[in-house]
Short mmCIF file of C-alpha atoms in Angstrom, two decimals:
data_model
loop_
_atom_site.label_atom_id
_atom_site.label_comp_id
_atom_site.label_asym_id
_atom_site.label_seq_id
_atom_site.Cartn_x
_atom_site.Cartn_y
_atom_site.Cartn_z
CA ASN A 224 11.04 -16.41 -6.68
CA ALA A 225 10.70 -12.96 -8.24
CA GLY A 226 8.44 -10.56 -6.38
CA VAL A 227 5.71 -8.39 -7.92
CA MET A 228 7.07 -6.70 -11.09
CA GLN A 229 6.13 -3.48 -12.26
CA ASN A 230 7.09 -1.52 -15.55
CA PRO A 231 8.29 0.91 -16.41
CA ARG A 232 9.71 2.35 -13.23
CA HIS A 233 9.31 6.00 -14.60
CA LEU A 234 6.84 7.06 -17.18
CA VAL A 235 6.77 10.60 -18.64
CA ARG A 236 3.57 11.72 -20.63
CA ARG A 237 2.51 14.75 -22.03
CA ARG A 238 -1.09 16.03 -21.28
CA GLY A 239 -3.51 14.18 -23.63
CA GLN A 240 -1.28 11.11 -24.03
CA GLU A 241 -2.16 7.62 -22.91
CA ALA A 242 -0.22 5.77 -20.03
CA ARG A 243 -0.13 2.21 -19.74
CA LEU A 244 1.29 0.55 -16.63
CA ARG A 245 2.20 -3.15 -16.31
CA CYS A 246 2.10 -5.40 -13.66
CA SER A 247 3.28 -9.17 -13.21
CA PRO A 248 2.04 -10.62 -9.78
CA MET A 249 4.06 -12.94 -7.81
CA LYS A 250 4.24 -16.63 -9.05
CA GLY A 251 1.07 -18.50 -7.92
CA HIS A 252 -0.70 -15.27 -7.22
CA SER A 253 -3.71 -14.71 -9.18
CA HIS A 254 -5.22 -11.64 -7.29
CA VAL A 255 -3.97 -8.03 -8.27
CA TYR A 256 -4.64 -4.80 -6.54
CA TRP A 257 -3.52 -1.17 -7.99
CA TYR A 258 -3.16 1.68 -5.51
CA ARG A 259 -2.26 5.25 -6.09
CA GLN A 260 -0.04 7.28 -3.98
CA LEU A 261 -0.32 11.12 -4.59
CA PRO A 262 2.20 13.60 -2.93
CA GLU A 263 1.45 14.04 0.66
CA GLU A 264 -1.36 11.63 0.57
CA GLY A 265 -1.53 8.08 1.57
CA LEU A 266 -2.01 4.91 -0.66
CA LYS A 267 -5.61 4.88 -2.18
CA PHE A 268 -7.21 1.67 -3.33
CA MET A 269 -8.23 1.89 -7.08
CA VAL A 270 -9.09 -1.61 -8.32
CA TYR A 271 -9.13 -5.26 -7.56
CA LEU A 272 -8.85 -7.81 -10.17
CA GLN A 273 -8.59 -11.56 -10.51
CA LYS A 274 -7.80 -13.35 -13.88
CA GLU A 275 -9.99 -11.97 -16.55
CA ASN A 276 -12.46 -10.48 -14.06
CA ILE A 277 -12.66 -6.91 -12.34
CA ILE A 278 -13.90 -7.72 -8.64
CA ASP A 279 -13.96 -4.19 -7.04
CA GLU A 280 -13.26 -0.98 -8.99
CA SER A 281 -14.84 1.28 -6.37
CA GLY A 282 -11.68 3.47 -6.08
CA MET A 283 -11.27 3.90 -9.79
CA PRO A 284 -11.90 7.44 -11.47
CA LYS A 285 -15.18 7.08 -13.57
CA GLU A 286 -13.37 8.52 -16.64
CA ARG A 287 -10.11 7.76 -18.41
CA PHE A 288 -9.06 4.96 -16.18
CA SER A 289 -9.39 1.36 -16.94
CA ALA A 290 -7.68 -1.77 -15.81
CA GLU A 291 -7.38 -5.50 -16.99
CA PHE A 292 -5.91 -8.64 -15.91
CA PRO A 293 -5.94 -11.13 -19.06
CA LYS A 294 -5.67 -14.87 -18.68
CA GLU A 295 -2.33 -14.49 -20.16
CA GLY A 296 0.26 -11.67 -19.43
CA PRO A 297 0.40 -8.91 -16.89
CA SER A 298 -2.32 -6.69 -15.50
CA ILE A 299 -2.59 -3.48 -17.19
CA LEU A 300 -3.68 -0.10 -15.63
CA ARG A 301 -4.35 2.32 -18.58
CA ILE A 302 -5.00 6.07 -18.24
CA GLN A 303 -6.24 7.97 -21.22
CA GLN A 304 -5.80 11.54 -21.94
CA VAL A 305 -3.62 12.07 -18.96
CA VAL A 306 -3.72 15.38 -17.23
CA ARG A 307 -1.09 16.82 -14.69
CA GLY A 308 -3.38 15.82 -11.65
CA ASP A 309 -2.56 12.00 -12.72
CA SER A 310 1.23 12.53 -11.79
CA ALA A 311 1.61 10.08 -8.94
CA ALA A 312 3.19 6.83 -7.95
CA TYR A 313 1.12 3.80 -8.94
CA PHE A 314 1.62 0.56 -6.94
CA CYS A 315 0.42 -3.04 -7.77
CA ALA A 316 -0.11 -5.64 -5.04
CA SER A 317 -0.80 -9.20 -5.46
CA SER A 318 -2.08 -12.13 -3.19
CA PRO A 319 -2.65 -15.83 -3.50
CA SER A 320 -6.40 -15.39 -2.65
CA GLY A 321 -9.00 -12.73 -1.96
CA ARG A 322 -9.25 -13.48 1.84
CA TYR A 323 -7.88 -11.03 4.29
CA GLU A 324 -4.20 -11.48 4.16
CA LYS A 325 -1.07 -9.39 3.71
CA LEU A 326 -0.55 -7.94 0.16
CA PHE A 327 2.87 -8.10 -1.72
CA PHE A 328 3.69 -4.78 -3.34
CA GLY A 329 5.70 -4.04 -6.34
CA SER A 330 8.05 -1.06 -6.42
CA GLY A 331 5.73 1.21 -8.27
CA THR A 332 5.51 3.14 -11.47
CA GLN A 333 6.17 7.01 -11.00
CA LEU A 334 3.98 8.76 -13.56
CA SER A 335 5.01 12.38 -14.43
CA VAL A 336 2.69 14.38 -16.74
CA LEU A 337 4.26 17.36 -18.41
CA GLU B 56 -16.57 6.43 6.81
CA ASP B 57 -13.54 4.34 7.37
CA GLN B 58 -10.50 6.27 8.17
CA VAL B 59 -6.95 5.88 9.54
CA THR B 60 -4.94 8.59 11.19
CA GLN B 61 -1.19 8.17 12.08
CA SER B 62 0.92 10.30 14.34
CA PRO B 63 3.46 11.84 14.42
CA GLU B 64 3.76 12.70 10.63
CA ALA B 65 7.71 12.60 11.26
CA LEU B 66 9.84 11.43 14.08
CA ARG B 67 13.62 11.93 14.55
CA LEU B 68 15.35 9.47 17.11
CA GLN B 69 18.97 8.91 18.25
CA GLU B 70 20.19 5.47 17.94
CA GLY B 71 19.00 3.55 20.63
CA GLU B 72 16.18 5.86 21.87
CA SER B 73 13.15 3.77 21.96
CA SER B 74 9.67 5.31 21.08
CA SER B 75 6.26 4.53 19.73
CA LEU B 76 4.16 5.36 16.67
CA ASN B 77 0.46 5.80 16.83
CA CYS B 78 -2.44 4.57 14.47
CA SER B 79 -5.99 5.53 15.43
CA TYR B 80 -8.67 4.13 13.14
CA THR B 81 -12.54 4.26 12.76
CA VAL B 82 -13.89 1.34 10.78
CA SER B 83 -17.41 -0.27 10.53
CA GLY B 84 -15.97 -3.66 11.61
CA LEU B 85 -12.15 -4.33 11.73
CA ARG B 86 -11.22 -7.59 9.72
CA GLY B 87 -7.51 -6.72 10.16
CA LEU B 88 -4.85 -3.95 10.87
CA PHE B 89 -1.79 -3.98 9.09
CA TRP B 90 1.65 -2.24 9.56
CA TYR B 91 3.95 -1.94 6.51
CA ARG B 92 7.48 -0.41 6.03
CA GLN B 93 8.18 1.77 3.00
CA ASP B 94 11.69 2.91 1.85
CA PRO B 95 12.10 5.59 -0.71
CA GLY B 96 11.48 4.57 -4.07
CA LYS B 97 10.23 1.17 -2.99
CA GLY B 98 6.66 -0.33 -2.42
CA PRO B 99 5.20 -1.16 1.07
CA GLU B 100 6.98 -4.23 2.72
CA PHE B 101 4.58 -6.13 5.01
CA LEU B 102 5.53 -6.13 8.86
CA PHE B 103 2.54 -7.42 10.99
CA THR B 104 -1.27 -8.07 10.96
CA LEU B 105 -3.45 -7.80 14.13
CA TYR B 106 -6.93 -9.06 14.16
CA SER B 107 -8.34 -8.30 17.60
CA ALA B 108 -7.88 -6.13 20.61
CA GLY B 109 -5.12 -7.10 23.06
CA GLU B 110 -3.13 -8.97 20.33
CA GLU B 111 0.58 -8.17 20.03
CA LYS B 112 3.29 -9.07 17.37
CA GLU B 113 7.02 -8.82 17.47
CA LYS B 114 9.67 -8.99 15.06
CA GLU B 115 13.23 -8.02 15.96
CA ARG B 116 13.08 -4.35 17.48
CA LEU B 117 9.37 -3.82 16.51
CA LYS B 118 6.36 -4.70 18.53
CA ALA B 119 3.01 -3.99 17.40
CA THR B 120 0.01 -3.75 19.45
CA LEU B 121 -3.89 -3.32 19.03
CA THR B 122 -6.84 -1.81 20.96
CA LYS B 123 -10.39 -1.14 19.73
CA LYS B 124 -9.53 2.24 18.64
CA GLU B 125 -5.78 2.34 17.88
CA SER B 126 -2.42 0.51 17.36
CA PHE B 127 1.09 1.37 18.46
CA LEU B 128 4.31 0.17 16.74
CA HIS B 129 6.82 0.26 19.39
CA ILE B 130 10.54 0.68 18.42
CA THR B 131 13.20 -0.61 20.96
CA ALA B 132 16.76 0.76 20.69
CA PRO B 133 16.33 1.64 17.01
CA LYS B 134 19.17 1.45 14.54
CA PRO B 135 19.80 3.77 11.47
CA GLU B 136 18.73 0.87 9.21
CA ASP B 137 15.12 1.31 10.80
CA SER B 138 14.69 4.57 9.29
CA ALA B 139 11.82 4.45 6.69
CA THR B 140 8.09 5.47 6.49
CA TYR B 141 5.85 3.22 8.59
CA LEU B 142 2.37 2.83 7.19
CA CYS B 143 -0.69 1.59 8.99
CA ALA B 144 -3.74 0.17 6.93
CA VAL B 145 -7.03 -1.41 8.16
CA GLN B 146 -9.25 -3.83 6.32
CA ALA B 147 -13.03 -3.70 6.93
CA ARG B 148 -15.48 -6.44 7.21
CA GLY B 149 -17.95 -7.04 4.57
CA GLY B 150 -17.61 -7.03 0.90
CA ALA B 151 -15.77 -9.32 -1.51
CA THR B 152 -12.51 -7.44 -1.57
CA ASN B 153 -9.31 -7.56 0.26
CA LYS B 154 -8.67 -3.79 -0.07
CA LEU B 155 -6.80 -1.82 2.47
CA ILE B 156 -7.48 1.80 3.66
CA PHE B 157 -4.06 3.39 4.50
CA GLY B 158 -3.00 6.28 6.81
CA THR B 159 -0.38 8.64 5.42
CA GLY B 160 2.52 7.35 7.38
CA THR B 161 5.14 8.22 9.93
CA LEU B 162 8.61 9.07 8.69
CA LEU B 163 11.04 7.92 10.99
CA ALA B 164 14.84 8.96 10.89
CA VAL B 165 17.12 7.21 13.34
CA GLN B 166 20.48 9.18 13.55
CA PRO B 167 23.79 7.39 14.46
#
């Protein structure tokens, strides 16, 4: 039973380009969460999605960031017009339901903006 | 504002030298407190969930305890393979979300 799969593991972008990060949840999980880990900081919640719905995006920057979890396929975190401050590790997690329970994390995507 | 503070930031132990990691929290209403382990280049791996003051959980050399203001992760006779960053997180009551508020972690190094 594969865990949470994230790709790519490493992504390098130049300022102004777009970054697309993909996350496939564990089999049987329909709830996906995105977290960002900046250097010297803890994991910060960004967004919580169910299939085709955004449930909580209170941690998402207001501009340039968007997330989706379509009926078919992985969840996508998109960052438009990246800036150096977007450089971070982005982790996806999944759970079978939205109740208070443990999350299963992927290995993350390390985004570097040149 | 809900907040989690972990101490120390880093801890170096000799193999077999027991110690404790601290997690202090302030939250409007605690739904659950979580401990995760994170190895370099990996995502956090779940260890324990604690729900109410007085609760304790154990797994091999690790034991987690909870009070109304803090949690401790006790490590008994650690081995080098216990070296990792240990993360504490809380989940607040209210709202429809399952989101976690994380501390910045304690980096544990166990030397043989």
